[in-house]
Tab-separated table of C-alpha atoms and ligand atoms in Angstrom:
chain	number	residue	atom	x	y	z
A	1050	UNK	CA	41.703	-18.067	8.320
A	1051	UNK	CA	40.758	-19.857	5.323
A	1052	UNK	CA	41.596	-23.823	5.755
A	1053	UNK	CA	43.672	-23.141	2.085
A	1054	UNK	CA	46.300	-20.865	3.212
A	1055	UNK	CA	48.037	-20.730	-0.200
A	1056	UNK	CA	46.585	-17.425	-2.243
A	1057	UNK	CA	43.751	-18.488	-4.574
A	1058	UNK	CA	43.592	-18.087	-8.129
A	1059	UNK	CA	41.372	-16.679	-10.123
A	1060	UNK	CA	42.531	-18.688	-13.050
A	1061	UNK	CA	41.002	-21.743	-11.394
A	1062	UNK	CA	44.635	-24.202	-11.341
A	1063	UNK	CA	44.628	-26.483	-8.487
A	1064	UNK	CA	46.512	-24.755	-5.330
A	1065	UNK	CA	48.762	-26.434	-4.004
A	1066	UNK	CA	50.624	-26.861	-0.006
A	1067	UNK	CA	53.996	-28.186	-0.918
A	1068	UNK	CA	53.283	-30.427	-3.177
A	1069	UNK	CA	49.956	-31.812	-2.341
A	1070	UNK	CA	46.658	-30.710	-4.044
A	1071	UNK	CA	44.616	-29.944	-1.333
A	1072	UNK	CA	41.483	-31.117	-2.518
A	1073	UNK	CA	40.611	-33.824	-0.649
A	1074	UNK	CA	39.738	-31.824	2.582
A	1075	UNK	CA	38.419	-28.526	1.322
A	1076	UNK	CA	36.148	-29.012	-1.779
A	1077	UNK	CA	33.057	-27.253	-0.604
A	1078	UNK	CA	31.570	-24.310	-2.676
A	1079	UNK	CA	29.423	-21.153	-1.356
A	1080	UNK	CA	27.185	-19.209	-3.637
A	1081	UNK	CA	26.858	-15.246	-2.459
A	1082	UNK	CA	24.323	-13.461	-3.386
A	1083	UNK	CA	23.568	-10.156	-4.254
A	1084	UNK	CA	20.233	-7.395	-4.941
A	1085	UNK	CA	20.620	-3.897	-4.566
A	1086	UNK	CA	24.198	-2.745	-5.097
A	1087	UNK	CA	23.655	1.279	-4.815
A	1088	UNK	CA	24.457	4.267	-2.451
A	1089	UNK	CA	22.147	3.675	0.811
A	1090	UNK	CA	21.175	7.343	0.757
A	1091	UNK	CA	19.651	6.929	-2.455
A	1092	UNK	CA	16.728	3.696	-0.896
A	1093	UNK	CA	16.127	5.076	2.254
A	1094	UNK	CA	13.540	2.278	3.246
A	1095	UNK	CA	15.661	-0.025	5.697
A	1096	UNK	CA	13.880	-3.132	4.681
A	1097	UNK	CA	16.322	-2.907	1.027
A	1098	UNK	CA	19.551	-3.334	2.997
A	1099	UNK	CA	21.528	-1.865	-0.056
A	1100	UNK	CA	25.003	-2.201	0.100
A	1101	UNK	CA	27.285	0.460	-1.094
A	1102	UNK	CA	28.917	0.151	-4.143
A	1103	UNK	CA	32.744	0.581	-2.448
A	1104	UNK	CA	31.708	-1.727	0.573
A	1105	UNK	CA	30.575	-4.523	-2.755
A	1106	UNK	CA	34.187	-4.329	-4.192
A	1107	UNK	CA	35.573	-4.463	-0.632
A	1108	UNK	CA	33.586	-7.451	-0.085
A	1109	UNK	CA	34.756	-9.077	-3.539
A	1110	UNK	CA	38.191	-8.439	-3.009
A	1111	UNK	CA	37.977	-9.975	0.463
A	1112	UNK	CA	36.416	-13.225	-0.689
A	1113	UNK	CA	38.532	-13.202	-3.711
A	1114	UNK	CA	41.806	-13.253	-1.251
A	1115	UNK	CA	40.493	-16.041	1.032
A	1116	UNK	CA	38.650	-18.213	-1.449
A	1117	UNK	CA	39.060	-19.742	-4.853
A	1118	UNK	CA	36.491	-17.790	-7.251
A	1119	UNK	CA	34.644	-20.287	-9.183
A	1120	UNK	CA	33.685	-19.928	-12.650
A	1121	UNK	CA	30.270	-20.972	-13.601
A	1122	UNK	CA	31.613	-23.985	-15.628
A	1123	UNK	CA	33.505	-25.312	-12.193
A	1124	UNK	CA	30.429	-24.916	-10.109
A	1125	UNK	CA	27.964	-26.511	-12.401
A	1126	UNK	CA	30.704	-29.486	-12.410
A	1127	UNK	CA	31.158	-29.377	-8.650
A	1128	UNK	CA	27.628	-29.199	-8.102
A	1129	UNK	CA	26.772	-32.084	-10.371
A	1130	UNK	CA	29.380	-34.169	-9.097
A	1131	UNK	CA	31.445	-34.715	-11.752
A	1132	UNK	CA	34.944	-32.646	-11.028
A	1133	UNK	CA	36.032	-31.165	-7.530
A	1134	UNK	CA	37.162	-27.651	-6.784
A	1135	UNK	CA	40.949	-26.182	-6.194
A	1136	UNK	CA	39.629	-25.403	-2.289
A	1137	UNK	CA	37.014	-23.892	-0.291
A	1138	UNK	CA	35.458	-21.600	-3.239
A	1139	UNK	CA	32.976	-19.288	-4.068
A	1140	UNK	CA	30.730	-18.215	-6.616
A	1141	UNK	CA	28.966	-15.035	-6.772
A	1142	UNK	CA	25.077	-14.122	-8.293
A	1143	UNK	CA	22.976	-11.523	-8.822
A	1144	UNK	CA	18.718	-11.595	-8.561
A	1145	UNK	CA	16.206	-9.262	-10.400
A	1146	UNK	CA	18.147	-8.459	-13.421
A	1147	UNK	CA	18.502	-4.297	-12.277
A	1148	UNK	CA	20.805	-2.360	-13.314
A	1149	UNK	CA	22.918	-1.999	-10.408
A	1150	UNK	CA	24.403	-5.442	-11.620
A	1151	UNK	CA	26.162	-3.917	-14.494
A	1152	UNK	CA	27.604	-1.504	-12.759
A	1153	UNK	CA	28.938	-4.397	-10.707
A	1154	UNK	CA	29.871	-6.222	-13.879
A	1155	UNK	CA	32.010	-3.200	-15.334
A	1156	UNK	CA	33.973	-1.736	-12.080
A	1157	UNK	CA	34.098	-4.729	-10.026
A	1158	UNK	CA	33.493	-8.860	-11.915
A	1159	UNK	CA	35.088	-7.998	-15.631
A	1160	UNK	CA	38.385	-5.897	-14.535
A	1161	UNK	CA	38.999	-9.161	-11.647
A	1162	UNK	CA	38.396	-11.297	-14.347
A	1163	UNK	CA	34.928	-12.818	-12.477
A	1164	UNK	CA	32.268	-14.305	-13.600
A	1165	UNK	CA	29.161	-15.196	-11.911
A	1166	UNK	CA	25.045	-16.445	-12.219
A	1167	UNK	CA	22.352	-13.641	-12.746
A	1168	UNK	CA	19.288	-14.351	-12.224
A	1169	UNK	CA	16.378	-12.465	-13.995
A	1170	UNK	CA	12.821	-11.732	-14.129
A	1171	UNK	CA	11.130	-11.286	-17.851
A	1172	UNK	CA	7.986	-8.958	-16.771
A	1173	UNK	CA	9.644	-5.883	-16.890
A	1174	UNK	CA	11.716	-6.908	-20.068
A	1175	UNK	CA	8.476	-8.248	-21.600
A	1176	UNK	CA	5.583	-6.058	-20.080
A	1177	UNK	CA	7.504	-2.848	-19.081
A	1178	UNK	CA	5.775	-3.859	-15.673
A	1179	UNK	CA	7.597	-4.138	-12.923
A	1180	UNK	CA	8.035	-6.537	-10.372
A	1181	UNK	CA	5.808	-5.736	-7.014
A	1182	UNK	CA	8.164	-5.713	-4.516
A	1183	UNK	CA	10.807	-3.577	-6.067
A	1184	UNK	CA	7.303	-1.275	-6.075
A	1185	UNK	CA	6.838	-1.509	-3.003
A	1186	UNK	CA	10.247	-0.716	-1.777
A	1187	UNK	CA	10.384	2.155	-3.990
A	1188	UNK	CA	7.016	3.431	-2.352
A	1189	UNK	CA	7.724	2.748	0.961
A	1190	UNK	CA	10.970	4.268	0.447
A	1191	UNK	CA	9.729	7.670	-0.753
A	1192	UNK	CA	7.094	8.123	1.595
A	1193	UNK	CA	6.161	8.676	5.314
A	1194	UNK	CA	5.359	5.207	6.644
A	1195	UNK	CA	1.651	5.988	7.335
A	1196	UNK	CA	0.740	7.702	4.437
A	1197	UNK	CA	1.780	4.510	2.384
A	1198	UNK	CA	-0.403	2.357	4.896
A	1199	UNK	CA	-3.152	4.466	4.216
A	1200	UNK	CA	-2.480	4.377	0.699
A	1201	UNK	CA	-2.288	1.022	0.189
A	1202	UNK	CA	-5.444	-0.029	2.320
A	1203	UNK	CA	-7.488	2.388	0.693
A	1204	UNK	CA	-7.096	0.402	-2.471
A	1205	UNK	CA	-7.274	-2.989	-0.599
A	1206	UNK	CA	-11.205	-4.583	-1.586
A	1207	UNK	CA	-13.148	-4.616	1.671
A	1208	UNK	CA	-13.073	-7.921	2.028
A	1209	UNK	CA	-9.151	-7.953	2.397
A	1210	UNK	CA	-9.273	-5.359	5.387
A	1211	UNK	CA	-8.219	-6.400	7.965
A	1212	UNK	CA	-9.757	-4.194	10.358
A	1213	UNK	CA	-13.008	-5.801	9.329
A	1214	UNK	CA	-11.469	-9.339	10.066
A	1215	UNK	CA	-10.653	-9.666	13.738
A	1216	UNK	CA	-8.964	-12.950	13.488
A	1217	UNK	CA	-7.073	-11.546	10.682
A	1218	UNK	CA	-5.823	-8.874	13.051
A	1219	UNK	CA	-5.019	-11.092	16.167
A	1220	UNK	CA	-2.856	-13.712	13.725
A	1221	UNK	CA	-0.933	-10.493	12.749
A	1222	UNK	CA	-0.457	-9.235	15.863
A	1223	UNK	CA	1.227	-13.164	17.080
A	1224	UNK	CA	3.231	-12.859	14.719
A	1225	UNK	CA	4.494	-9.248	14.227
A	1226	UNK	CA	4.911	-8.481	18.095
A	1227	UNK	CA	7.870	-6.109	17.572
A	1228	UNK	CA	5.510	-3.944	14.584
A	1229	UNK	CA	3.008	-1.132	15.519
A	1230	UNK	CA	-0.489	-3.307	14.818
A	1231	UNK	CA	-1.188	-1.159	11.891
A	1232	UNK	CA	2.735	-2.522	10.566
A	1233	UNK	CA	2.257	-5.618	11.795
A	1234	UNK	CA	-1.238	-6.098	10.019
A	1235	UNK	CA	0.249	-4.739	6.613
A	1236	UNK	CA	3.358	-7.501	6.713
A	1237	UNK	CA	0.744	-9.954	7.062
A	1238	UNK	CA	-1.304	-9.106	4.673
A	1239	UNK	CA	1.666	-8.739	2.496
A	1240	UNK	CA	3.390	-11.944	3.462
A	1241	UNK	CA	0.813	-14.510	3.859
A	1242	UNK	CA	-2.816	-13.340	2.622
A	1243	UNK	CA	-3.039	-11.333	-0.564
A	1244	UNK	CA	-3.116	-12.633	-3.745
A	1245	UNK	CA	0.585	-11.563	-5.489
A	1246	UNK	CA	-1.862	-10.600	-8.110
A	1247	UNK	CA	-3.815	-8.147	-6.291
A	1248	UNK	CA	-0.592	-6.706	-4.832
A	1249	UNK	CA	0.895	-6.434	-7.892
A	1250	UNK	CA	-2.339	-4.164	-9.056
A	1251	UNK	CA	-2.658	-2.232	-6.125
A	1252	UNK	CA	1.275	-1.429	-6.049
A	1253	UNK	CA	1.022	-0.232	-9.703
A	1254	UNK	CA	-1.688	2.100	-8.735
A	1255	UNK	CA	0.425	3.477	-6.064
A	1256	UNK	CA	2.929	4.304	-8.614
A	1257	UNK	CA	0.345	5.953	-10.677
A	1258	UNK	CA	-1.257	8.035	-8.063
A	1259	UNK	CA	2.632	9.361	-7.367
A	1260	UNK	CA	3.047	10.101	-10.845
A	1261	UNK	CA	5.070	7.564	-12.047
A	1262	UNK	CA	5.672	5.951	-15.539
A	1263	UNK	CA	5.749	1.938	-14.056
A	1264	UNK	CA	8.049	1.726	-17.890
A	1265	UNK	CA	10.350	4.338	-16.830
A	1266	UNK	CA	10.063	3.086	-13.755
A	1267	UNK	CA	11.401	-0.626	-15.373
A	1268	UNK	CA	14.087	1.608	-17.836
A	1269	UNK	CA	15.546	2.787	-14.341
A	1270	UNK	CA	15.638	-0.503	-12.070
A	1271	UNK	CA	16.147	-3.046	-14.593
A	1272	UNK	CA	18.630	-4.167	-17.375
A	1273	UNK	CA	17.641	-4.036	-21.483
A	1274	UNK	CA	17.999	-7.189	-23.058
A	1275	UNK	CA	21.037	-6.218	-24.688
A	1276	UNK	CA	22.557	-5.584	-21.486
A	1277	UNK	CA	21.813	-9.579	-20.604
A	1278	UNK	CA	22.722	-10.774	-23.914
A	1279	UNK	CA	26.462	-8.984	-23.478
A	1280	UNK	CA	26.398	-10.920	-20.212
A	1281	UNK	CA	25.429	-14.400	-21.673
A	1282	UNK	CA	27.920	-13.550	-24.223
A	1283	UNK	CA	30.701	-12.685	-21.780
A	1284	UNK	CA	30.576	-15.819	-20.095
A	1285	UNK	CA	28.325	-14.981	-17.165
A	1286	UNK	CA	25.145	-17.485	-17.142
A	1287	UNK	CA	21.480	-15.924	-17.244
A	1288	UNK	CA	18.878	-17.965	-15.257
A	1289	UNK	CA	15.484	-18.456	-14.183
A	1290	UNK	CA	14.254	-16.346	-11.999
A	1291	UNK	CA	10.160	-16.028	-12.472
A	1292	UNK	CA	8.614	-14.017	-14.824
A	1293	UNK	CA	6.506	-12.138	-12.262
A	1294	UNK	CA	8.512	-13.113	-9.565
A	1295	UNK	CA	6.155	-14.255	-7.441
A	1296	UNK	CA	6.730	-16.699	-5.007
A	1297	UNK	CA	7.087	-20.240	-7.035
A	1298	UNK	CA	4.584	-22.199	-4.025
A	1299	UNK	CA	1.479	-19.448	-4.694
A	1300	UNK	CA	1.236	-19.457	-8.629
A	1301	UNK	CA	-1.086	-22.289	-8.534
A	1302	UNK	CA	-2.455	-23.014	-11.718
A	1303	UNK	CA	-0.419	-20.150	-12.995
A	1304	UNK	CA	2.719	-21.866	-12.452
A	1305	UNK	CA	3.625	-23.134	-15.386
A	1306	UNK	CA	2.514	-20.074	-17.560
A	1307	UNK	CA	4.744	-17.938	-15.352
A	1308	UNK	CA	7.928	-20.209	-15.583
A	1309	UNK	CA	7.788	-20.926	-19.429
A	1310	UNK	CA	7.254	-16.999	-20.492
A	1311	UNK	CA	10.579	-16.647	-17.911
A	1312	UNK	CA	12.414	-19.608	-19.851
A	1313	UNK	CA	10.805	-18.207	-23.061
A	1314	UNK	CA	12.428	-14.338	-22.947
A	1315	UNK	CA	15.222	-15.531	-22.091
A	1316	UNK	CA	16.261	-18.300	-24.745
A	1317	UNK	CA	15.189	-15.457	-26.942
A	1318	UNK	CA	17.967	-13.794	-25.572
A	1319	UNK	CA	21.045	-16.007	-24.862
A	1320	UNK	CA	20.027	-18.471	-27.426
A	1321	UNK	CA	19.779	-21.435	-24.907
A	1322	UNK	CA	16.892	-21.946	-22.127
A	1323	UNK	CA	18.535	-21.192	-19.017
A	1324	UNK	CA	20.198	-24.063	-16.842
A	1325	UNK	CA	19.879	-22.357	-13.811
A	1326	UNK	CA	16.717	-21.044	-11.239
A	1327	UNK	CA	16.860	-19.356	-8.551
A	1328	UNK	CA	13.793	-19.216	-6.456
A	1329	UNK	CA	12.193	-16.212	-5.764
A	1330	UNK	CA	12.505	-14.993	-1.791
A	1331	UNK	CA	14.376	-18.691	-1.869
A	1332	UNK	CA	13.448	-19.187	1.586
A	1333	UNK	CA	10.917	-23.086	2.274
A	1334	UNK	CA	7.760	-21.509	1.995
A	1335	UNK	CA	9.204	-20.414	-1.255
A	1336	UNK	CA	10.698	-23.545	-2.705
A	1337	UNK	CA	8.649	-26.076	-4.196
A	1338	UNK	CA	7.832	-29.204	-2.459
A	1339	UNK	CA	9.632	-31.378	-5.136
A	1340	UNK	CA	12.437	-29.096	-5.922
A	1341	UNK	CA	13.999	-32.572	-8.169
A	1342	UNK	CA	10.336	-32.785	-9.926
A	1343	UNK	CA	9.867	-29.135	-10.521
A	1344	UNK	CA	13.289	-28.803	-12.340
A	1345	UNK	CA	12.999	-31.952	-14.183
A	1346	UNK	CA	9.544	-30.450	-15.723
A	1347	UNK	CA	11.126	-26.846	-16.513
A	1348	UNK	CA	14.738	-28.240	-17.534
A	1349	UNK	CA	16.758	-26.495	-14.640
A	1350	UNK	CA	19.492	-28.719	-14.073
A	1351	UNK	CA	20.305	-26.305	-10.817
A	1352	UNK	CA	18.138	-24.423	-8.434
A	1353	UNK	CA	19.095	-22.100	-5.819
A	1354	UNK	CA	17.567	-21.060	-2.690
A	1355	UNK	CA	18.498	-18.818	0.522
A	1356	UNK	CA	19.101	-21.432	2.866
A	1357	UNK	CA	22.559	-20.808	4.645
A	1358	UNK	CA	25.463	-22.654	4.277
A	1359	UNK	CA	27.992	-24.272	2.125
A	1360	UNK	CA	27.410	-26.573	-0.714
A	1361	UNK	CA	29.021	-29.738	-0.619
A	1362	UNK	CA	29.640	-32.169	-4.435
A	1363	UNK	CA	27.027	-33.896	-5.946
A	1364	UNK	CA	24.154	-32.803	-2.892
A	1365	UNK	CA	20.702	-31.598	-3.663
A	1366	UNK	CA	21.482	-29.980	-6.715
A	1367	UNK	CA	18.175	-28.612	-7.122
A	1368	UNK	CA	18.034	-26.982	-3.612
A	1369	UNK	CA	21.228	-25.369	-2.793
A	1370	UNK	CA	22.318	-23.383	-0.018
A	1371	UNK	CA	23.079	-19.505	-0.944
A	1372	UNK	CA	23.952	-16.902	1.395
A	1373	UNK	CA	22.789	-12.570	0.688
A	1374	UNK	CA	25.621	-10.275	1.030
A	1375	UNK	CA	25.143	-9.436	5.102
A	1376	UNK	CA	25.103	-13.073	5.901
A	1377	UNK	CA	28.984	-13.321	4.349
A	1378	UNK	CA	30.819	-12.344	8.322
A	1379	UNK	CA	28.629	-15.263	9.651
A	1380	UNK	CA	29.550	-18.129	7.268
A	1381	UNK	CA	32.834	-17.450	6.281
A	1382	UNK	CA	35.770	-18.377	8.187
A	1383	UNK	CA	38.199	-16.857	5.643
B	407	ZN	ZN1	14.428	-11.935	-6.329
């Protein structure tokens, strides 16, 4: 049971037991987050974990009934430490910008009355390009598991293979001990040796060979800007989310370059540079060292990651704790 028994609000007044604001012993906000929101049958590949689109309204309506739903305005208060919360609350977001999300925003967030963070990249709204690993999931989940191994290492540069570099293939094979080694050597690769760059290329190929327009692709996975603009205008807020998405700790040089055409599209959108970043795969190899310094330089005045837990006021505002969708059972004691 939630520790505020009374039924929350969505309005956001304080709840109160008798006649006590309760306050004082349940401030403490959790951020929820969410990618693909879609019928499982349609994204085979298991490594998507979509969640339905009924089991995402089941979910809302279950946090909604244990847990105050926090408007943006509340949490960026909370968070900064300037005003508590009516009660253990929650805030929802969204990453990648696809369209899924406005589905979510029409059936589910705008007839509750909800609003929430979503977090967006600007290469696909910008370059019709899309971002690698929704490329990857798409190829991985539309093909036999081998064939896009031997896909993908056909197009790797010799010097990248990793049958060629034995120590390359014993490090994978420590670490991926539950994987086949040809699996196991891939998600290493992926994860911790290719350039983003190179992937990026040699997942756009992929698409190619298969036949596929990477814009239509983009038209299909991701929302127009009009789509975000509605959403800045409804209340929601847009924020940083890459422009490539790739991970934040391996742009090097091209840091900077990828965060300000991010910022860039979307102040051309909303009007206002975003106040909010999200880091892509949010986890600490992911999260710049200086989390306080790299906002300060970008003007995020809040950064999320994916380490789990509740947020508590005025704490690390530019490395806060977010939970994804199947992580909700674990942390929540509603
Ligand atoms: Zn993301």
């Amino acid at each position: 049971m939630p520790e505020n028994p009374t039924t929350p609000t969505l309005a956001g007044n304080l709840p109160v037991s008798g006649n006590k604001p309760l306050r004082a012993h349940s401030e403490r906000l959790l951020f929820v987050n969410y990618h693909y929101i879609r019928d499982p049958a349609q994204c085979a590949h298991p490594g998507i974990h979509p969640l339905a689109p009924s089991d995402f309204e089941a979910q809302v309506d279950w946090l909604a009934g244990c847990y105050h739903m926090a408007t943006p305005e509340e949490a960026e208060a909370f968070v900064g430490g300037q005003a508590g919360l009516p009660g253990p609350s929650v805030i929802l977001t969204f990453d990648d910008g696809m369209v899924d999300h406005q589905w979510a925003l029409r059936q589910v967030l705008a007839p509750r009355g909800i609003r929430s963070v979503f977090f967006v990249n600007s290469k696909p709204l910008v370059e019709r390009r899309a971002v690698m690993v929704h490329k990857v999931h798409w190829l991985r989940a539309t093909s036999e598991p081998t064939e896009f191994q031997r896909a993908f290492m056909a197009l790797l540069p010799p010097p990248w293979r990793p049958d060629e570099d034995p120590e390359m293939a014993a490090a994978a094979a420590r670490i991926y001990v539950y994987d086949s080694p040809q699996d196991g050597r891939l998600k290493y690769l992926i994860n911790f040796v290719l350039p983003y760059a190179l992937m990026d290329e040699i997942s756009s190929e992929l698409l190619a060979q298969r036949g596929v327009s990477e814009a239509e692709f983009c038209d299909d996975l991701y929302m127009t800007e009009a789509a975000i603009k509605t959403l800045h205008q409804g209340g929601h807020r847009i924020g940083a989310h890459g422009h490539s998405h790739a991970p934040f700790t391996r742009l090097g040089d091209g840091l900077a370059a990828d965060i300000e055409a991010n910022i860039a599209c979307l102040e051309a959108i909303c009007g206002q540079p975003p106040g909010w970043v999200s880091y892509p795969y949010g986890r600490d190899w992911a999260i710049p060292e200086d989390a306080a310094g790299f906002c300060a330089r970008f003007g995020f005045e809040f950064g999320l990651t994916l380490a789990v837990g509740w947020n508590q006021s005025g704490q690390e505002p530019f490395s806060l704790k977010r939970i994804n969708t199947n992580e909700v059972a674990e942390v929540c004691d509603g």
